């Protein structure tokens, strides 16, 4: 047996909502109202050969129309119209096009966007979910030119993963509410494969696409460790701060850690004249950092995940470096080991599934 088959069978055996006869046919039990989204960067000729059938819903077609985005970039889902139906997706012999299936039945106003190398996806009213289907070299998912208009009740909250994830549940990594005076962010770095944005109906604009990791802190943005929120890989990142001549910079950071794991994240602020200030943040508390002075750079070091929402201002009132821990944590429930079979069987709710259609062997 080849490795993909073994992994697939493991997945199937613990995820009772999925049954696969062989690596080429994917069988999905579905209810009335189930929406299935096909995420792929495959080409038309290949996708039209992937068949999809569901007897009770009288579906007998191919996946092309459900894999190619509409004008606004979102997908038109396949909708199951009968209860207790079964959807069969069949991969043509020898085809290796990567296709992932995302299923949802409960999220209202859901928009699902595949993100391609050349995507520049605009805000759409509703719950927006983004999947990287391309993996352009050296680039990550980003939100750019985020504008939040409070006069129109604009706000934005961003979560890792997709609705229906159980471990971890979609995990908050950005909220425009924490800094009420900041209404524009140049770039949020999102070096993960899937994320979602809360429904907002007005007063927000942005572009989602691929971009380069932040190297120099902007006036406002977000930096994030890879594999947020679950990672136990050490990650050290360093950021420059643009400072003109002798001016002071003020820096404000709001931290997001994975509270179910216990680890420390150190943030070092380096000032001119060789002065530095190191603060250690425990993951159980979402702390805040405020520093001002002749800041040259910032370093972040952690063995766990972090996302840091920040803004800077070049006219500071203090000349001393200072840090202000703030925010009270809830009691953490600490999990120090992750059992992989446990992880798989619990990582998605029964209402939402992501399936990678494996390549036939
Ligand atoms: C669907 O299946 C369940 C359980 O087998 C059954 O109780 C229900 O009546 C079925 N619904 C329809 C519409 O067939
Ligand atoms: C797409 O289809 C063509 C023609 O059948 C085939 O040669 C090619 O390998 C397919 N592409 C992939 C990625 O499987
Ligand atoms: C930045 O500093 C200037 C001058 O002190 C102040 O007017 C402005 O409100 C500050 N910006 C923010 C976002 O606080
Ligand atoms: C992982 O979890 C499963 C199911 O709870 C259990 O049977 C197994 O012994 C666990 N394995 C380890 C290494 O803890």
Short mmCIF file of C-alpha atoms and ligand atoms in Angstrom, two decimals:
data_model
loop_
_atom_site.label_atom_id
_atom_site.label_comp_id
_atom_site.label_asym_id
_atom_site.label_seq_id
_atom_site.Cartn_x
_atom_site.Cartn_y
_atom_site.Cartn_z
CA UNK A 1 0.00 0.00 0.00
CA UNK A 2 1.31 3.41 -0.81
CA UNK A 3 1.51 6.01 1.88
CA UNK A 4 -1.41 8.19 0.73
CA UNK A 5 -3.73 5.19 0.88
CA UNK A 6 -2.63 4.35 4.40
CA UNK A 7 -3.19 7.88 5.58
CA UNK A 8 -6.50 8.00 3.85
CA UNK A 9 -7.73 4.81 5.50
CA UNK A 10 -6.63 6.09 8.88
CA UNK A 11 -8.59 9.27 8.30
CA UNK A 12 -11.64 7.37 7.16
CA UNK A 13 -11.60 4.90 10.01
CA UNK A 14 -11.77 7.60 12.64
CA UNK A 15 -14.01 10.01 10.79
CA UNK A 16 -17.29 8.20 10.57
CA UNK A 17 -18.83 10.80 8.34
CA UNK A 18 -16.60 9.76 5.48
CA UNK A 19 -16.54 6.46 3.68
CA UNK A 20 -14.26 5.71 0.82
CA UNK A 21 -14.45 2.57 -1.31
CA UNK A 22 -11.10 3.16 -2.90
CA UNK A 23 -8.78 6.05 -3.44
CA UNK A 24 -10.63 7.22 -6.54
CA UNK A 25 -14.19 7.46 -5.30
CA UNK A 26 -15.12 9.68 -2.40
CA UNK A 27 -18.49 8.98 -0.82
CA UNK A 28 -20.05 11.70 1.31
CA UNK A 29 -23.26 11.20 3.28
CA UNK A 30 -25.15 14.50 3.05
CA UNK A 31 -28.35 16.14 4.17
CA UNK A 32 -30.67 18.59 2.51
CA UNK A 33 -28.95 21.98 2.49
CA UNK A 34 -25.41 20.61 2.56
CA UNK A 35 -23.15 22.78 0.43
CA UNK A 36 -20.01 21.30 -1.07
CA UNK A 37 -17.17 23.52 -2.30
CA UNK A 38 -14.40 22.16 -4.51
CA UNK A 39 -11.04 23.83 -3.94
CA UNK A 40 -8.47 23.34 -6.65
CA UNK A 41 -6.19 25.09 -9.08
CA UNK A 42 -6.69 22.35 -11.67
CA UNK A 43 -7.59 23.15 -15.24
CA UNK A 44 -10.95 22.84 -16.94
CA UNK A 45 -10.16 19.77 -19.03
CA UNK A 46 -9.23 17.79 -15.92
CA UNK A 47 -12.02 19.07 -13.70
CA UNK A 48 -14.76 18.25 -16.20
CA UNK A 49 -13.68 14.60 -15.92
CA UNK A 50 -14.26 14.49 -12.16
CA UNK A 51 -17.85 13.31 -11.87
CA UNK A 52 -20.20 14.07 -9.00
CA UNK A 53 -23.42 12.17 -8.43
CA UNK A 54 -26.14 12.14 -5.79
CA UNK A 55 -29.17 10.07 -6.60
CA UNK A 56 -31.85 11.56 -4.35
CA UNK A 57 -30.86 15.12 -5.23
CA UNK A 58 -30.70 14.14 -8.91
CA UNK A 59 -27.16 15.41 -9.26
CA UNK A 60 -25.19 13.95 -12.15
CA UNK A 61 -22.56 16.33 -13.37
CA UNK A 62 -18.86 17.20 -13.09
CA UNK A 63 -17.08 19.48 -10.64
CA UNK A 64 -15.87 22.14 -13.03
CA UNK A 65 -18.71 24.58 -12.41
CA UNK A 66 -18.15 24.26 -8.65
CA UNK A 67 -14.39 24.76 -8.73
CA UNK A 68 -14.13 27.88 -10.81
CA UNK A 69 -14.76 31.13 -8.94
CA UNK A 70 -17.52 33.52 -9.85
CA UNK A 71 -16.72 37.11 -10.77
CA UNK A 72 -16.20 38.13 -7.13
CA UNK A 73 -13.82 35.22 -6.53
CA UNK A 74 -16.13 33.07 -4.41
CA UNK A 75 -17.28 29.56 -5.28
CA UNK A 76 -20.70 28.46 -6.31
CA UNK A 77 -21.34 25.38 -4.13
CA UNK A 78 -22.94 22.13 -5.08
CA UNK A 79 -26.13 22.03 -3.00
CA UNK A 80 -27.69 18.79 -1.83
CA UNK A 81 -31.47 19.08 -2.02
CA UNK A 82 -32.64 15.77 -0.50
CA UNK A 83 -32.26 14.32 2.99
CA UNK A 84 -30.14 11.23 3.63
CA UNK A 85 -28.45 11.52 0.29
CA UNK A 86 -24.99 10.28 -0.66
CA UNK A 87 -22.65 12.22 -2.88
CA UNK A 88 -20.09 10.30 -4.93
CA UNK A 89 -17.12 12.13 -6.37
CA UNK A 90 -15.02 10.13 -8.82
CA UNK A 91 -11.50 11.00 -9.86
CA UNK A 92 -10.54 9.96 -13.39
CA UNK A 93 -7.92 7.25 -13.77
CA UNK A 94 -4.41 8.56 -13.63
CA UNK A 95 -5.39 12.16 -12.88
CA UNK A 96 -3.37 13.82 -10.12
CA UNK A 97 -5.10 17.20 -9.90
CA UNK A 98 -5.20 18.22 -6.23
CA UNK A 99 -8.82 18.76 -5.17
CA UNK A 100 -10.03 19.49 -1.66
CA UNK A 101 -13.66 19.35 -0.68
CA UNK A 102 -15.11 21.63 1.97
CA UNK A 103 -18.59 20.93 3.24
CA UNK A 104 -20.87 23.12 5.34
CA UNK A 105 -24.52 23.08 6.23
CA UNK A 106 -24.87 25.51 9.12
CA UNK A 107 -22.88 28.69 8.48
CA UNK A 108 -25.13 31.47 7.26
CA UNK A 109 -24.06 33.84 4.51
CA UNK A 110 -20.95 31.79 3.83
CA UNK A 111 -18.59 32.81 1.03
CA UNK A 112 -15.77 30.41 0.21
CA UNK A 113 -12.79 31.82 -1.68
CA UNK A 114 -9.93 29.84 -3.17
CA UNK A 115 -6.86 32.09 -3.19
CA UNK A 116 -4.65 31.87 -6.27
CA UNK A 117 -1.22 33.33 -6.84
CA UNK A 118 -2.71 36.30 -8.67
CA UNK A 119 -5.81 36.77 -6.52
CA UNK A 120 -6.82 40.19 -5.23
CA UNK A 121 -10.06 39.34 -3.45
CA UNK A 122 -12.26 42.11 -2.16
CA UNK A 123 -14.50 42.18 0.86
CA UNK A 124 -17.89 40.53 0.43
CA UNK A 125 -20.70 40.77 2.98
CA UNK A 126 -21.05 37.55 4.97
CA UNK A 127 -18.73 35.04 6.64
CA UNK A 128 -15.74 34.83 4.35
CA UNK A 129 -13.48 31.77 4.29
CA UNK A 130 -10.18 31.72 2.39
CA UNK A 131 -8.19 28.69 1.24
CA UNK A 132 -4.74 28.90 -0.30
CA UNK A 133 -4.93 26.65 -3.37
CA UNK A 134 -1.67 27.88 -4.86
CA UNK A 135 1.58 27.89 -2.86
CA UNK A 136 3.66 30.57 -4.54
CA UNK A 137 7.30 30.41 -3.57
CA UNK A 138 8.20 32.70 -0.69
CA UNK A 139 4.71 34.13 -0.39
CA UNK A 140 2.03 33.83 2.28
CA UNK A 141 -1.64 34.69 2.57
CA UNK A 142 -2.18 38.32 3.50
CA UNK A 143 -4.90 40.88 4.05
CA UNK A 144 -3.77 44.19 2.62
CA UNK A 145 -5.04 47.75 2.84
CA UNK A 146 -7.59 46.95 5.49
CA UNK A 147 -9.86 49.90 6.21
CA UNK A 148 -12.34 49.88 9.05
CA UNK A 149 -14.89 52.67 9.06
CA UNK A 150 -16.32 52.98 12.55
CA UNK A 151 -18.87 55.55 11.45
CA UNK A 152 -20.46 52.70 9.51
CA UNK A 153 -20.02 50.20 12.38
CA UNK A 154 -17.17 48.54 10.55
CA UNK A 155 -15.13 45.92 12.40
CA UNK A 156 -13.14 42.89 11.43
CA UNK A 157 -12.34 39.73 13.34
CA UNK A 158 -10.12 37.09 11.81
CA UNK A 159 -9.79 33.43 12.80
CA UNK A 160 -7.47 30.62 11.87
CA UNK A 161 -8.99 27.58 10.17
CA UNK A 162 -12.56 27.26 9.00
CA UNK A 163 -16.00 27.10 10.61
CA UNK A 164 -16.55 23.60 11.96
CA UNK A 165 -12.97 22.95 13.07
CA UNK A 166 -12.98 21.44 16.55
CA UNK A 167 -9.36 21.15 17.65
CA UNK A 168 -8.43 23.86 17.58
CA UNK A 169 -11.63 25.72 17.04
CA UNK A 170 -11.31 28.68 14.74
CA UNK A 171 -8.89 30.78 16.75
CA UNK A 172 -9.05 34.55 16.93
CA UNK A 173 -5.89 36.27 15.73
CA UNK A 174 -7.03 39.77 14.90
CA UNK A 175 -9.77 42.11 15.97
CA UNK A 176 -10.03 45.70 14.86
CA UNK A 177 -11.86 46.52 18.12
CA UNK A 178 -8.74 46.39 20.30
CA UNK A 179 -7.38 49.66 18.92
CA UNK A 180 -10.36 51.86 18.33
CA UNK A 181 -8.29 54.72 16.88
CA UNK A 182 -6.64 52.58 14.23
CA UNK A 183 -8.74 52.39 11.09
CA UNK A 184 -6.14 51.36 8.52
CA UNK A 185 -3.74 48.40 8.44
CA UNK A 186 -1.25 48.00 5.62
CA UNK A 187 -0.83 44.26 5.92
CA UNK A 188 -1.83 41.33 8.07
CA UNK A 189 0.58 38.40 7.59
CA UNK A 190 -1.32 35.10 7.65
CA UNK A 191 1.20 32.29 7.06
CA UNK A 192 -1.40 29.51 7.33
CA UNK A 193 -3.51 27.78 4.68
CA UNK A 194 -7.03 28.64 5.76
CA UNK A 195 -8.65 31.46 7.65
CA UNK A 196 -12.03 33.11 8.00
CA UNK A 197 -13.36 36.58 8.63
CA UNK A 198 -16.44 37.35 10.68
CA UNK A 199 -19.50 38.66 8.99
CA UNK A 200 -19.43 42.37 8.62
CA UNK A 201 -21.94 44.13 6.49
CA UNK A 202 -20.59 47.57 5.90
CA UNK A 203 -17.72 49.84 6.69
CA UNK A 204 -14.88 47.44 5.85
CA UNK A 205 -12.68 47.06 2.81
CA UNK A 206 -9.56 44.98 2.17
CA UNK A 207 -7.77 42.81 -0.35
CA UNK A 208 -6.90 39.16 0.29
CA UNK A 209 -4.10 37.66 -1.75
CA UNK A 210 -0.54 36.43 -1.51
CA UNK A 211 2.22 38.74 -0.33
CA UNK A 212 5.64 38.76 1.29
CA UNK A 213 6.27 38.40 4.99
CA UNK A 214 6.59 41.65 6.89
CA UNK A 215 10.21 42.61 7.45
CA UNK A 216 9.76 46.22 8.51
CA UNK A 217 6.90 47.16 10.81
CA UNK A 218 4.42 49.49 9.13
CA UNK A 219 2.15 52.01 10.78
CA UNK A 220 -0.30 49.16 11.53
CA UNK A 221 -0.44 45.45 10.83
CA UNK A 222 -0.23 41.91 12.09
CA UNK A 223 2.66 39.47 12.31
CA UNK A 224 2.15 35.77 12.95
CA UNK A 225 4.14 32.61 13.53
CA UNK A 226 3.74 29.82 10.97
CA UNK A 227 1.11 27.20 11.86
CA UNK A 228 -0.84 29.47 14.16
CA UNK A 229 -2.42 28.54 16.55
CA UNK A 230 -0.91 25.09 17.05
CA UNK A 231 2.78 24.72 16.65
CA UNK A 232 5.57 23.63 18.90
CA UNK A 233 8.32 24.63 16.54
CA UNK A 234 10.65 27.30 17.84
CA UNK A 235 10.19 30.43 15.79
CA UNK A 236 12.31 33.56 15.94
CA UNK A 237 11.44 36.58 13.88
CA UNK A 238 13.02 39.98 13.68
CA UNK A 239 11.51 43.20 12.38
CA UNK A 240 13.01 46.53 11.53
CA UNK A 241 11.42 49.79 12.52
CA UNK A 242 11.70 52.78 10.23
CA UNK A 243 12.89 55.75 12.18
CA UNK A 244 13.86 59.13 10.80
CA UNK A 245 16.95 60.59 12.41
CA UNK A 246 16.52 60.99 16.11
CA UNK A 247 12.74 60.77 16.32
CA UNK A 248 10.93 58.65 18.88
CA UNK A 249 8.69 55.79 17.89
CA UNK A 250 5.86 54.40 19.95
CA UNK A 251 4.95 50.76 19.44
CA UNK A 252 1.79 49.02 20.63
CA UNK A 253 1.21 45.29 20.38
CA UNK A 254 -1.77 43.15 21.27
CA UNK A 255 -0.87 39.49 21.64
CA UNK A 256 -2.79 36.35 20.66
CA UNK A 257 -1.44 33.04 21.95
CA UNK A 258 -2.86 29.52 22.02
CA UNK A 259 -4.06 29.36 25.60
CA UNK A 260 -4.54 25.59 25.69
CA UNK A 261 -0.79 25.11 25.49
CA UNK A 262 1.61 26.56 28.02
CA UNK A 263 4.65 28.40 26.67
CA UNK A 264 6.35 31.74 26.84
CA UNK A 265 6.92 34.23 24.07
CA UNK A 266 9.70 36.77 24.42
CA UNK A 267 9.44 40.13 22.75
CA UNK A 268 12.66 42.12 22.66
CA UNK A 269 12.54 45.78 21.77
CA UNK A 270 15.94 47.17 20.75
CA UNK A 271 16.54 50.87 21.12
CA UNK A 272 19.36 53.02 19.82
CA UNK A 273 22.57 53.15 21.90
CA UNK A 274 22.48 49.39 22.52
CA UNK A 275 19.58 49.44 24.98
CA UNK A 276 17.12 46.59 24.88
CA UNK A 277 14.06 45.52 26.81
CA UNK A 278 12.95 41.87 26.95
CA UNK A 279 9.45 40.95 28.02
CA UNK A 280 8.20 37.42 28.46
CA UNK A 281 4.53 36.75 27.81
CA UNK A 282 2.91 33.53 29.09
CA UNK A 283 0.49 32.00 26.58
CA UNK A 284 -2.27 31.90 29.19
CA UNK A 285 -2.58 35.66 29.18
CA UNK A 286 -3.22 37.78 26.15
CA UNK A 287 -0.91 40.60 27.17
CA UNK A 288 -0.21 43.94 25.62
CA UNK A 289 3.04 45.65 24.98
CA UNK A 290 3.64 49.35 24.73
CA UNK A 291 7.11 50.74 24.13
CA UNK A 292 8.44 54.07 23.03
CA UNK A 293 11.73 55.67 22.40
CA UNK A 294 14.37 55.40 19.71
CA UNK A 295 13.25 51.93 18.65
CA UNK A 296 15.40 50.26 15.99
CA UNK A 297 14.03 46.73 15.84
CA UNK A 298 11.80 44.17 17.48
CA UNK A 299 12.48 40.46 17.91
CA UNK A 300 9.96 37.80 18.77
CA UNK A 301 11.02 34.39 20.02
CA UNK A 302 8.75 31.53 21.02
CA UNK A 303 8.35 27.77 21.01
CA UNK A 304 4.63 28.20 20.43
CA UNK A 305 2.26 30.13 18.22
CA UNK A 306 1.73 33.86 18.34
CA UNK A 307 -0.03 36.55 16.40
CA UNK A 308 0.80 40.15 17.21
CA UNK A 309 -1.46 42.97 16.13
CA UNK A 310 0.50 46.20 16.25
CA UNK A 311 0.58 49.87 15.46
CA UNK A 312 3.35 52.40 15.63
CA UNK A 313 3.44 56.15 15.88
CA UNK A 314 6.49 58.18 15.25
CA UNK A 315 5.67 60.95 17.67
CA UNK A 316 6.14 59.44 21.09
CA UNK A 317 5.59 61.04 24.44
CA UNK A 318 7.96 58.84 26.48
CA UNK A 319 11.62 58.53 25.81
CA UNK A 320 12.04 55.49 28.06
CA UNK A 321 11.33 51.99 26.88
CA UNK A 322 8.44 50.64 28.86
CA UNK A 323 6.11 47.68 28.74
CA UNK A 324 2.60 47.51 30.04
CA UNK A 325 1.22 44.01 30.54
CA UNK A 326 -2.55 44.19 30.37
CA UNK A 327 -5.58 42.04 29.89
CA UNK A 328 -6.66 39.24 32.19
CA UNK A 329 -6.60 35.65 31.03
CA UNK A 330 -9.21 33.03 31.59
CA UNK A 331 -8.22 29.85 33.39
CA UNK A 332 -6.31 27.82 30.83
CA UNK A 333 -6.95 24.16 30.25
CA UNK A 334 -3.52 22.84 29.51
CA UNK A 335 -2.83 20.09 27.02
CA UNK A 336 0.84 19.31 26.80
CA UNK A 337 0.77 16.42 24.39
CA UNK A 338 -1.09 15.96 21.16
CA UNK A 339 -2.14 12.45 20.25
CA UNK A 340 -2.34 12.37 16.50
CA UNK A 341 -5.18 9.90 16.15
CA UNK A 342 -7.13 11.84 18.75
CA UNK A 343 -6.36 14.98 16.82
CA UNK A 344 -7.68 13.60 13.56
CA UNK A 345 -10.88 12.15 14.93
CA UNK A 346 -11.79 15.37 16.69
CA UNK A 347 -10.45 18.00 14.41
CA UNK A 348 -13.63 18.61 12.45
CA UNK A 349 -17.24 18.74 13.48
CA UNK A 350 -19.77 16.47 11.87
CA UNK A 351 -21.30 19.40 10.06
CA UNK A 352 -18.17 20.57 8.37
CA UNK A 353 -15.60 18.46 6.65
CA UNK A 354 -12.56 19.10 4.59
CA UNK A 355 -11.50 16.23 2.43
CA UNK A 356 -8.52 16.06 0.17
CA UNK A 357 -9.45 13.89 -2.74
CA UNK A 358 -6.47 11.60 -2.84
CA UNK A 359 -4.71 10.65 -5.96
CA UNK A 360 -5.56 7.21 -7.27
CA UNK A 361 -2.84 4.61 -6.82
C1 LIG B 1 -33.14 10.01 7.19
O1 LIG B 1 -32.61 8.95 7.95
C2 LIG B 1 -32.99 8.98 9.30
C3 LIG B 1 -32.23 7.90 10.03
O2 LIG B 1 -32.10 6.76 9.26
C4 LIG B 1 -34.51 8.77 9.39
O3 LIG B 1 -34.92 8.83 10.74
C5 LIG B 1 -35.20 9.89 8.60
O4 LIG B 1 -36.59 9.67 8.57
C6 LIG B 1 -34.67 9.93 7.18
N1 LIG B 1 -35.23 11.11 6.51
C7 LIG B 1 -35.74 11.04 5.26
C8 LIG B 1 -36.29 12.31 4.73
O5 LIG B 1 -35.71 10.04 4.60
C1 LIG B 2 -5.01 16.42 -16.92
O1 LIG B 2 -5.52 15.64 -17.97
C2 LIG B 2 -4.54 15.32 -18.97
C3 LIG B 2 -5.25 14.62 -20.12
O2 LIG B 2 -6.03 13.57 -19.62
C4 LIG B 2 -3.46 14.47 -18.34
O3 LIG B 2 -2.45 14.18 -19.30
C5 LIG B 2 -2.83 15.24 -17.19
O4 LIG B 2 -1.90 14.43 -16.51
C6 LIG B 2 -3.92 15.65 -16.21
N1 LIG B 2 -3.34 16.51 -15.18
C7 LIG B 2 -3.15 16.07 -13.94
C8 LIG B 2 -2.56 17.07 -12.99
O5 LIG B 2 -3.45 14.96 -13.59
C1 LIG B 3 0.29 59.76 16.77
O1 LIG B 3 0.88 60.90 17.40
C2 LIG B 3 0.25 62.13 17.07
C3 LIG B 3 1.03 63.26 17.74
O2 LIG B 3 1.16 62.99 19.12
C4 LIG B 3 -1.17 62.12 17.53
O3 LIG B 3 -1.82 63.31 17.13
C5 LIG B 3 -1.89 60.93 16.89
O4 LIG B 3 -3.20 60.86 17.39
C6 LIG B 3 -1.16 59.66 17.20
N1 LIG B 3 -1.81 58.56 16.51
C7 LIG B 3 -2.46 57.63 17.14
C8 LIG B 3 -3.08 56.58 16.29
O5 LIG B 3 -2.59 57.61 18.37
C1 LIG B 4 -4.17 8.12 21.48
O1 LIG B 4 -5.58 8.18 21.66
C2 LIG B 4 -6.23 6.94 21.43
C3 LIG B 4 -7.73 7.19 21.50
O2 LIG B 4 -8.05 7.93 22.64
C4 LIG B 4 -5.73 5.92 22.45
O3 LIG B 4 -6.36 4.69 22.22
C5 LIG B 4 -4.21 5.77 22.30
O4 LIG B 4 -3.71 4.90 23.30
C6 LIG B 4 -3.54 7.13 22.43
N1 LIG B 4 -2.13 7.00 22.11
C7 LIG B 4 -1.19 7.57 22.85
C8 LIG B 4 0.21 7.37 22.38
O5 LIG B 4 -1.47 8.22 23.86
#
